[in-house]
Structure formats: C-alpha cells, structure tokens
Amino acid sequence: MSRVKPTDSDVLFGRGSAISSHPGNVRFRSIVESHKPEFRSADRMGKRPIAQKIVNAIHREPTNGRFLMEDPEAPESEASDAINLRSWVIVDNTKAINKTMHRLREKDPQDKRKGGMASSARGASLTGSTVESISPQSPAAKNEILRTKGSLVLRRIGQKAAAPIAPVEGSPDAREEDSLFRDMFEGGDSTYMNRTTSDASRDAPSKKNGAGSNSNTDGDALALLMHLKNSGTAGSADASDDEKLEINLRAWIQDNMPCDGCSSKMMRPYTAKALPIAVKLAELFEHSDGKSSLPQSCEEVTVHFISSNVANVSMPNGLSRSINVVSNEGERLAHMGRLLYELFLGIPPPLLSGRVGALVDGLSLKSHSNAIHKPRKVTSRMRNSSSSCLETGGVNSQATSHLEMSGLPYSLCSFLRNLLDCSSGDFRTDESYQSFKDARFDLNLMKDDPDVFLEDVQVTKGGLELKMRDKIYGRAELVSEIEQCLEDNIKRGVLVSGSAGVGKTTLLTSVMLNAAARSGSYFFQTKFEQSKNANPLANVASVFDCLCRSFLEDASERQLQAVADELTSALGVHVALILNIVPGLSKILPFTSTEISSAQCVDVARTVAYSFCKLLKIVCAHSAPIILMFDDIQWADANSMAIISELILDASEDCNTFFVCLYRSDDICKDSLFSGWINRLEETCPVQPIKIDNLTPFCVNEMVSETLQTFPRITRPLSSILFAKSRGNPLFLRQLFDSLRQQGFIHIRFSPPKWEWDIDKIVDIEIPTSIMTLIIAELGTLPLPLQNSLRIISCLGSNIKCVPTFDIISRSIGIDMTDSMKELAHRGFVILEKGMMRFIHDKVQESA
C-alpha cells in the first residue's frame, strides 16, 4: 500500500485528542450527526445507503477527502504523536462504510445523560390583541372553557394535571401558535377564558351577543376542534392531550346535513362524516341485550369526539326508557335501522302498524342518485309520530319515497332497507341481516373502502367491464415473513415455491419493489423460459448487465475507478472472460482487452462462476444494496444453477445483497437434477424456504366481493361455488371470472348499476379441471385473426419489444398486430406497458 500525507479534508482512523480534533474528523462527525435520525428510522436494507451517502460526501470535498488509517507495516521508529509525521494509507470503501455505520449507531451523549429523566409537558404561549394568555391550572382542574361564542361552549375534558412549559418568546413554536390563534379569532367576538367552571356554570347558557348569536351551534365547536387538530396546536394543553367534545346527535345532523337540496354529489361528504357515527351506533346496539334500554331517536344519542374523530356514542342518563318490543334480535336490528335512517336522511322513518316486509320488499331504488331531496328539520310532531311508530313497526310508502330521493348511494340504501326488513319475521328477505356483527362489518366496509362498497358501479364510455382490483389477496402473513428475511442479517435470500398460477411472481415482485423503494436498493429480475436454452448464461448475464449499466449511471468517478482497479486486481487476465459475457462492464473497464486464450483458462465454468461472484461483491461494496430475483429457475440450465448457488454461498454480511429464487413445485420430479440442486441449496446456503398455497375460501370471497362491489355476506354463496371449481388458484379464478362474464352468467343490472349472477346456472356448468384446459377453451372463442396473432407472438418469448416487432409481423402476415395486441390486452391475455408486451402468465403462452 502506498503511503499518503493527510490533509484537512481527510477522515483519520484512530484514537486520541489529535485525531479527534482533526478538521476532517470534526466535519465527519457533523455530517454523521445530521444523518442519525434518518439512519435510526430506516430498515436494515436502508441503513447502508445512508452510510454510503456520507462516505460520498467526504469524497466530494473540495480537496477530495479520503479515509485514512495508520500503516500497520510502518516501523515502530516512525511512530509519532504528530499526525503529519505518522505513516498513513487509504482505507478501502468497505471499511469506510463500516466505520461510518458504527458512528451512526452510537448514541448521542445527551441521550445517555438524560437516561431515565421524565420530560415536562410542553405548553403554548398565546399572545395577540383578541387572545388572552392562559396560565397553568391547578391539578384539580378537569374542565376548562377554551372558547365561548354566543351559546356555544367548547370544553376540554379530562385535561392532564401536568403544568405546561411555555415556549421562549420569539421561538418558532410561539410564533406559529400566535399566528394560529390570531387567524382563528381576529375580528370576532371570541375570547379565551382562563378559568375552570363548575357544572352549573358550564351548563348554563352564555349571554347572547347580538342577533346573530343564535346560529352558533355545536358544529362551530367541531370546526374549531378540527382546526386545532390540523394545526397541531391544542391551546395551553400538552401536545399529547386530545381535545374532547360532546354533541347531541340530532344537533349534529341539523348542523351538517345539506339543506338546499340533496343530490348524490352533495350528500357524499355528509355520508362520509356520518359513517363513523353509524359504526359506533352499531357497536352500541351489538353490545346491548334484549333487556337493555335503547335510544328512541337520534335526540337521545350523544356523540363523543376526540379531536375531530368519533370516539364513542352514548345515551345520557335519564333520557332513555326500556323498550319491550325490541327484545328479540330481529326487532333490535330493525330498531337500529330506524336510527340510522334518521342519521343518513335527516328525518325519522314514517312508520305504521303492519308487516314491514310487504312494503320494504317492494322498495324501488330507481334513479335515486339523480333525485333531489330537501331534508326537513325534526319538529315535535314528527318526533312524537316517530316515537309511536317505533313501537308498532311497519314502513309506509313515504319511507320508500324518502330512500328513493335521498341522494344516498345504492349500497347504503340497500343496507338501510335490509335492516328495516329485519322485523318482518318469516317474511324477511334473504339479504336481511341476521346479526349486529354483519351489519357493523358492512358499515366498516363502506367507511374504510368507499370506492368499492359505497359508491355506485361506474359505467364508462366503453361499457361496463368486470375488473379485478390490482391487489394481492390473502398473503399478509407471507409478506411479513419475507420482510423479516429482508431485515435478517443472517438470511441472504428466499427460496419460494408454489404451483402454477398461485401468484409467486406478482407477490415477490411487489414486495421487492416496495423494499427497494424504501431502502434505495437496486432491484433486478430475470425469468427463465422452458423454450429458451440456446444461450445457457443469457439470463444471469442480463441481470449483471443491467446492474453494471445502473451502477455506471449512479456512481462517481472515484467509485468507478475503485471498482475497475479492484476487478482488475481480483480477476487478472480472466477479466476478459466476464467482459465477453457482460457487455455493460466494458463501460467500467473501457481499455481492457476482451481476448483470452484457452491456455489462460483451465476450467471455464468455475472461472465464470468465480468472476460473477467477484463482480457482484466488488460492485456491492461501492453501491446501494442489491436485490436479484430469478424466476422459474426450474427451467434454468446446469451452469446458471451453479452460478446462482455460488453467488448465494459467497454472499456475506458485508455483501449487502439479497436473492429471490422462484420455482414451480408441480413442474419438478423428486429425482431430477433440479430437485437435487434445490435440496443442496437449502442445506448449504442461508436461504429461507417459503411455500405459497392457493387462496382460502375467505380470501376468494374477499376477491369476489370487491370485484362485484357487493358485501361479502351476499357474495358468499357464489364464492363457495367458485372456490370449489377453481380450488382457490388465483389465475384459475380470474380466468373463470372472465369466462362467466362473457357467457352472461355474471351480468349488470342498470338503474342503478349493480352486478348480479345466476347462481343455479353457475352451479350446473362444467368447468375444466386444469388451468391449461380452461385457457385453451377461452382462446377458442377468440376471432381467428386474434388467435393467429397470439399464436405467432407466443413463439417469440414472454417479453417482446412492441417496436419494431409488431411492424415487421404486420407486413409479413397482413394483420395489424398493434390493434390485435390492444384487443388481447383488453381481454386479459397480455399486458402492454413501457413499449413492451408480456403474457399475463406463461400458461397463456403455453396454451397459445
């Protein structure tokens, strides 16, 4: 190693005050401290790139900073206390990164000193012409008036007793809070009151200021509360204290319900705000029994907010009374439906004695989304009428009309109808609810996934298509297991198996892309094909070629030179061999000859495998983490399998590389060469075997429910049949869905749009026993030009460049291949993206 003289930009390895105070080391510690928060929040794959970024920052110093260490081979006579008199050598990139990561892991000195000390609560200093400063309250203070305006009183309930610490005047926190409260109250009659009130004074109405004060309701308090939450400020309270608010549900409805005419567009925001309250109401009913008191109307319900979120609903003491007619489950479900009817429509349901089902069953929801409805305020007459009707049951035509003209989505109207129908006894419909658990589950679906379960089915210009969501179903545990392997310092990869069509490629590609995005890693994948064995190393070479080209774009001149020097030193004359296989490497080694004689390479296979291992290890030491994915390795040749196993075996903790190998378990024999290779790989390499099975009936129902935009309890009978016919195979299920749609067994009902199906006919149809047979049968229904186009394309491979391939084929056979591929993509056989065409699955290619 050649000796160098340190400069003020260099980082020196070693101990002592002289090294610690060296300008380069001081600069290095400053950079490290600024990156510690990012380092601590990053996952394992994301930590090394942060250290690499710091090393690059040192290298980019005006004088090209370096990492230096004392020469271990220097004679003792050269040892000196003076830095400039010592012998120094340049540290390689790997040691520099490891040193940086060690520094990043160190705890801050102030954190060590603060060990177990409790932090004080932070307060807020409020200034301004219309805002009074709030001083800390005594520990006994439980309710503090934050703001009074007319009859409105907004309270902070159950405030913690810790005394707040006001920020220093002129600090960013103080300036931000001053600006916040000036914006909120400037020009108004609002004041902050620094006092604790008794129950009597709190409940007493405030003095009205002017004629306009009567319009101030609890909705103003909620708006203020939301403003406080969004601004991240809570007055004088500790930042961890949440603002609490209690509002009567009837008052909330009157405050939030649109009053100037309700179309579906105007009702959408109100519905979104009302659904969390509906969920809490369902929980209240679910946890009650037949002897419990239940609210008669929304006026007897109190909604509890924490910040702007619904925390709970309750009945104030002394308002509710026992209701004997709701002792059984069906009556209680219908009773909940009446309260929810009032919540979403703004008026109680007009009921009369008689059978509920006779009127609800005939409920027509035609053209409800375009109707106009003006909700009415509840008068005492309405309230008395509603109260008497609740006890007798029955729904009249006026309730039907209100639902038709409510502007609510069809799914919510259907939900209310099925709840009201629960009191019909033996005459109730099949879709009426059987339990509060099912009702609450459906409410949560509408609240959490409104695009699927709340909004009406959308019809586009091209018609109505049955499209499955771009979502991975039933794989949460597998995703967690794979991510744990990524975080594990011992595991160097995963070995994933499963039958054709279970979604191995989709799942692993999604997980690895997300991991690469989080950590800034490189992600490269290749897929072996059964029909392509002419060039045995083509797949492995393509991965390394992409790696070299990506590294060339991102690396600095110093990193490129370091990789070139280390490769030349490690491989010698054999570097020419790897240059012939990986063309992209020639950009990193531009002046290296590609000629090599047979006498210089005794065992070509072992030399190539060794060269790939060295190339990966050297590049990885100077780059971001690398993820390599080899798909369908059951079709790989013996040389490629040997190289892959050598790469995994050679990978150490310093080599931040992760390997993903996928293969079909149903396409290999126990005594085959590949089976033996898999067994040896599991025994000798640090990889985690993972098996992917077919979907469970629950996951199939989830997929069917979301595809048909219908509640899972309604699609469950259909899903059971589809599971039995597809055995839960995702690819089989998707192809079966498309087939049933094309045959009309699954169809759309318009006005409003809703998916329906003929379950009796679906039970009777004969389904092929294999995916291949089903796909071939579907291909047979295509027009002859599309069949010919697909047959030709299938001979060219699984991934094809659209230009100029399609133009050449079109001129040769007289078929517009571009239009044909667009139609095949529309039918779900191929995917067109980024100028490339690929089959939806290689089973489609095989079938074609």
Short mmCIF file of C-alpha atoms in Angstrom, two decimals, residues 46 61 133 172 194 235 240 254 285 307 315 422 494 497 517 522 537 540 552 573 628 717 748 752 756 781 835 839:
data_model
loop_
_atom_site.label_atom_id
_atom_site.label_comp_id
_atom_site.label_asym_id
_atom_site.label_seq_id
_atom_site.Cartn_x
_atom_site.Cartn_y
_atom_site.Cartn_z
CA GLY A 46 -31.88 1.25 4.05
CA GLU A 61 -14.83 17.69 -0.53
CA SER A 133 -52.67 34.31 27.79
CA PRO A 172 -40.70 29.07 16.23
CA ASN A 194 -58.55 31.42 31.89
CA GLY A 235 -54.06 25.77 23.27
CA SER A 240 -50.32 14.69 23.92
CA GLN A 254 -79.07 19.52 11.67
CA PHE A 285 -76.55 -2.00 19.77
CA SER A 307 -60.17 15.99 18.21
CA MET A 315 -77.23 7.72 25.91
CA CYS A 422 -85.37 -7.49 9.94
CA VAL A 494 -35.71 -16.67 0.00
CA SER A 497 -42.17 -22.48 -4.32
CA ALA A 517 -38.12 1.93 -2.91
CA TYR A 522 -31.22 -1.83 -6.85
CA LEU A 537 -25.97 -17.93 -19.41
CA VAL A 540 -27.65 -14.44 -15.48
CA LEU A 552 -22.41 3.34 -14.25
CA VAL A 573 -6.38 -11.79 -17.24
CA LEU A 628 -31.58 -10.12 -7.51
CA PRO A 717 -72.70 -18.47 -1.81
CA ILE A 748 -75.05 -5.99 -14.87
CA PRO A 752 -78.74 1.87 -10.66
CA GLU A 756 -75.96 -9.81 -10.45
CA THR A 781 -63.71 -18.32 -28.54
CA GLY A 835 -43.18 -0.31 -25.05
CA PHE A 839 -48.19 -12.54 -21.36
#
